mmCIF file with all atom_site columns, C-alpha atoms in Angstrom:
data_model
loop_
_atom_site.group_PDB
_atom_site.id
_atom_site.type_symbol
_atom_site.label_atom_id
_atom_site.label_alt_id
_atom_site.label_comp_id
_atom_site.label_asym_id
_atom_site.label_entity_id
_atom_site.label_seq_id
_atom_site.pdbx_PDB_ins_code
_atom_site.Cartn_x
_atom_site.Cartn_y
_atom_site.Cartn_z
_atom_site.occupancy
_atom_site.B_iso_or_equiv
_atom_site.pdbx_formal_charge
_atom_site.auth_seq_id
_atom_site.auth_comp_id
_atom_site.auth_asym_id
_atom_site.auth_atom_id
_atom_site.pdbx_PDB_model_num
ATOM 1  C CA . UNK A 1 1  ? -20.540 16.684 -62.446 1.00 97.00 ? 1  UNK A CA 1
ATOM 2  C CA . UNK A 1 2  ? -19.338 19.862 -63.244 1.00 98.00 ? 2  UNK A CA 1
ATOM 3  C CA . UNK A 1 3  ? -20.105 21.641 -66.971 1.00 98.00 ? 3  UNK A CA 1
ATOM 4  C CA . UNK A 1 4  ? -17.010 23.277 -68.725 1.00 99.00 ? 4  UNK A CA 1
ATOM 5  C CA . UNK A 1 5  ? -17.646 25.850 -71.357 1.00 99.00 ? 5  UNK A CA 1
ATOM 6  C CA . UNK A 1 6  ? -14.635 26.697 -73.657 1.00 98.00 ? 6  UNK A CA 1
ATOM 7  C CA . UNK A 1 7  ? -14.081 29.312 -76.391 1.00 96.00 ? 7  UNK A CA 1
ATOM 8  C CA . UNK A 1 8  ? -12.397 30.625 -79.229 1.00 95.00 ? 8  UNK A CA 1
ATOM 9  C CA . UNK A 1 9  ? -8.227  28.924 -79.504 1.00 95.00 ? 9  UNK A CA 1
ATOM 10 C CA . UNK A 1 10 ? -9.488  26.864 -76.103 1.00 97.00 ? 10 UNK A CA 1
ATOM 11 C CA . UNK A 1 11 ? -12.341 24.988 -77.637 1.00 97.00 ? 11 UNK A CA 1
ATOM 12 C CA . UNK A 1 12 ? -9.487  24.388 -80.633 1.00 96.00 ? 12 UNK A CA 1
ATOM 13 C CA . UNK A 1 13 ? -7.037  23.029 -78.589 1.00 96.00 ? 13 UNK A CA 1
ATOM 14 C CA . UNK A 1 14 ? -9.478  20.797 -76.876 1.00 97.00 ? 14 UNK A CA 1
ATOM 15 C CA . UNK A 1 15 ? -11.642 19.825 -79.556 1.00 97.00 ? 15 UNK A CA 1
ATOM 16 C CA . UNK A 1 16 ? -14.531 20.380 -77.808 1.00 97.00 ? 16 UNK A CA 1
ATOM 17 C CA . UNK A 1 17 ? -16.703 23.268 -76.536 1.00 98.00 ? 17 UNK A CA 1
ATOM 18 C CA . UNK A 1 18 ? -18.528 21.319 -73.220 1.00 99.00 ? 18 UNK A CA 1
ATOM 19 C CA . UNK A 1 19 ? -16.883 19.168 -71.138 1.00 98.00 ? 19 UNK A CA 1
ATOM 20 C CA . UNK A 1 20 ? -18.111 17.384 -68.379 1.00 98.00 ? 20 UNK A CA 1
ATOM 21 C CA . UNK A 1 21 ? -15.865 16.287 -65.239 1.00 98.00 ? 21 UNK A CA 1
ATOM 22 C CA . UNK A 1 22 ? -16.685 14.044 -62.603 1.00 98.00 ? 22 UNK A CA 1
ATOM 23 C CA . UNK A 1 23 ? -15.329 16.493 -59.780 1.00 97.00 ? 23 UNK A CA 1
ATOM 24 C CA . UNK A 1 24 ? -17.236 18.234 -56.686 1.00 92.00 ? 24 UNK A CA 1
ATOM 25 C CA . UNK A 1 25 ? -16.064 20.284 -53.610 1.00 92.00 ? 25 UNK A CA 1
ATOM 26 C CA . UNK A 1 26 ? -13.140 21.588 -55.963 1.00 98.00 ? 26 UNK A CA 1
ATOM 27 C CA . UNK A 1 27 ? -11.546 24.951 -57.013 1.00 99.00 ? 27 UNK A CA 1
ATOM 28 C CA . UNK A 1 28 ? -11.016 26.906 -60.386 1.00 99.00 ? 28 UNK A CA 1
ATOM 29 C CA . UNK A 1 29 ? -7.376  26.370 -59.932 1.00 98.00 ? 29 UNK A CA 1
ATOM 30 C CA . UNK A 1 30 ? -8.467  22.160 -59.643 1.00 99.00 ? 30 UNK A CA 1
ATOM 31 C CA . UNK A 1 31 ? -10.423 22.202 -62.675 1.00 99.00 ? 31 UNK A CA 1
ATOM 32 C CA . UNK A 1 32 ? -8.033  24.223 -64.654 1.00 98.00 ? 32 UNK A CA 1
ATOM 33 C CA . UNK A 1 33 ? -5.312  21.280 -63.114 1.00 98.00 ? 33 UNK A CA 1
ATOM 34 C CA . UNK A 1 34 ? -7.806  18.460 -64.556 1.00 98.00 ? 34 UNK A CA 1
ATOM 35 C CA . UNK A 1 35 ? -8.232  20.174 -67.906 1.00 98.00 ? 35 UNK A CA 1
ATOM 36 C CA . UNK A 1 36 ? -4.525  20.157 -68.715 1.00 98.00 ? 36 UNK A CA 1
ATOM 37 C CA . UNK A 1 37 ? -3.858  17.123 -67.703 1.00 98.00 ? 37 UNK A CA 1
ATOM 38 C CA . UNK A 1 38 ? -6.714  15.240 -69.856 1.00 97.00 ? 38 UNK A CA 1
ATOM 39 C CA . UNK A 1 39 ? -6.029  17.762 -72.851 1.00 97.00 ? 39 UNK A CA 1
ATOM 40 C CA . UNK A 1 40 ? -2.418  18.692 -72.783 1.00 96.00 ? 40 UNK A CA 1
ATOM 41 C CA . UNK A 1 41 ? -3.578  21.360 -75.907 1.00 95.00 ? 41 UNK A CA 1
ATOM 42 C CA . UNK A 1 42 ? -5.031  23.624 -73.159 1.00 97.00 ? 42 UNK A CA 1
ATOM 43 C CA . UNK A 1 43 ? -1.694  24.067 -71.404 1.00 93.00 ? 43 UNK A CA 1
ATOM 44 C CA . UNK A 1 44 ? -2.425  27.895 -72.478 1.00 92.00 ? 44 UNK A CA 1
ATOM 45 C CA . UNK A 1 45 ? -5.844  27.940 -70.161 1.00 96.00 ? 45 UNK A CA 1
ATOM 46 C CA . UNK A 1 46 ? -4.269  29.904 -67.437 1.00 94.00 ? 46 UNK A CA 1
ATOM 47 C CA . UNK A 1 47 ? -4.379  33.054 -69.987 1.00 94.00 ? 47 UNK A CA 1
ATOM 48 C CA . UNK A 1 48 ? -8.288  32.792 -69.875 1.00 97.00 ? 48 UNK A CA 1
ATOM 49 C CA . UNK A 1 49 ? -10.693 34.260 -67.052 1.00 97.00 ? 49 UNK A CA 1
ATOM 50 C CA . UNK A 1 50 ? -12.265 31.587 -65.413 1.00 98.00 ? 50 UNK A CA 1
ATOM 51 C CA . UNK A 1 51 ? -16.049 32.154 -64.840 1.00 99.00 ? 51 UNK A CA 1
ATOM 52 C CA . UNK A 1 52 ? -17.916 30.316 -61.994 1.00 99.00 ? 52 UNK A CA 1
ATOM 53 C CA . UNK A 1 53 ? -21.984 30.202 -63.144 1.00 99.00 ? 53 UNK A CA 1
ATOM 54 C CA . UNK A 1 54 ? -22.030 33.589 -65.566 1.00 98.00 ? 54 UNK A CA 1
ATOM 55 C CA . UNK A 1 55 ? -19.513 35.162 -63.165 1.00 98.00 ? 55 UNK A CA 1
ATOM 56 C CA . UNK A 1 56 ? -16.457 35.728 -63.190 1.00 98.00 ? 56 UNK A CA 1
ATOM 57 C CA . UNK A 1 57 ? -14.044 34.157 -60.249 1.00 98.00 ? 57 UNK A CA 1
ATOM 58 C CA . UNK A 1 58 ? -11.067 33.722 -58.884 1.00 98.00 ? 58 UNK A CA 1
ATOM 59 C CA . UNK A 1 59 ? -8.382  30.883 -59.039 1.00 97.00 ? 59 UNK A CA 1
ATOM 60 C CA . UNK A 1 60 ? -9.372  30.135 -55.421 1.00 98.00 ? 60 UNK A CA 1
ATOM 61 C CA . UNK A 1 61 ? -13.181 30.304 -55.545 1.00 98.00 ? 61 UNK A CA 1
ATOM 62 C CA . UNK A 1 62 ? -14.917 26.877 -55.006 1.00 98.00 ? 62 UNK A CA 1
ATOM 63 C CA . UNK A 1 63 ? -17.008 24.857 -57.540 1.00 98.00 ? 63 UNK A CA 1
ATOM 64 C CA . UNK A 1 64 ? -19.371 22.731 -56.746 1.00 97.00 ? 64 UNK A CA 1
ATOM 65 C CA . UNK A 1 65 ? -21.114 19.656 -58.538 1.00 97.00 ? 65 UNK A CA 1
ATOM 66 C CA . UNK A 1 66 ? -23.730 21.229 -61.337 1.00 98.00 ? 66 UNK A CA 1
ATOM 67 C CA . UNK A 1 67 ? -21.869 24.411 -61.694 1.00 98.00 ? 67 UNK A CA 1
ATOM 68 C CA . UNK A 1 68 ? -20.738 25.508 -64.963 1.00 99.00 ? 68 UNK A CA 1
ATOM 69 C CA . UNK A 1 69 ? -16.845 26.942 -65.079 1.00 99.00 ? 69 UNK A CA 1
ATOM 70 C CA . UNK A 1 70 ? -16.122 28.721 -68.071 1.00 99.00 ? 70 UNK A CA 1
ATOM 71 C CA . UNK A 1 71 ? -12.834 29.783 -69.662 1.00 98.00 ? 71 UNK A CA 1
ATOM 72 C CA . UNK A 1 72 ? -12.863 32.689 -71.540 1.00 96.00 ? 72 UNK A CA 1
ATOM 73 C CA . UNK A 1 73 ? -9.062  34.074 -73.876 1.00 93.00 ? 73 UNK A CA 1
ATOM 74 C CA . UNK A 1 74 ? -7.874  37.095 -73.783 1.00 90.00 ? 74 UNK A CA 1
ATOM 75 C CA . UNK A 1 75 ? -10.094 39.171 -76.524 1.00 80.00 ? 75 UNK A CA 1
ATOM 76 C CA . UNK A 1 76 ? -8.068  41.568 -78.641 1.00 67.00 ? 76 UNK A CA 1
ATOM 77 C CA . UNK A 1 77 ? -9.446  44.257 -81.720 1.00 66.00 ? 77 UNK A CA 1
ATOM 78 C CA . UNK A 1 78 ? -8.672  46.751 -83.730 1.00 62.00 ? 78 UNK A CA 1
#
């Protein structure tokens, strides 16, 4: 299993702020692929920076079963 962590308009869109898949041996760019397709609200999740375990990552890095993948928007202030 895999843990997602979403925030802010992502954890909107989803409904949700932890999601677990049933995926191992995958990429960012695979779990990003699963996400859409089981909540077309996060269509907009290729804005965020993906996070692999409290680091940040790349579309290409692998994830493995037990790691946590976070997606974290764009932050913007005044």
């Amino acid at each position: 299993m895999i843990k997602v962590l979403l925030f802010a308009e992502l954890e909107d869109a989803a409904g949700k702020r932890k999601i677990e898949l049933d995926m191992a041996d995958v990429t960012v760019a695979d779990v990003r692929e699963r996400l859409v397709a089981e909540y077309p609200g996060l269509r907009r999740i290729d804005r965020a920076m993906p996070a692999v375990n409290e680091e940040y990552a790349e579309a290409d890095e692998k994830v493995n079963a037990g790691d946590t993948v976070a997606f974290i928007p764009p932050v913007s202030g005044g």
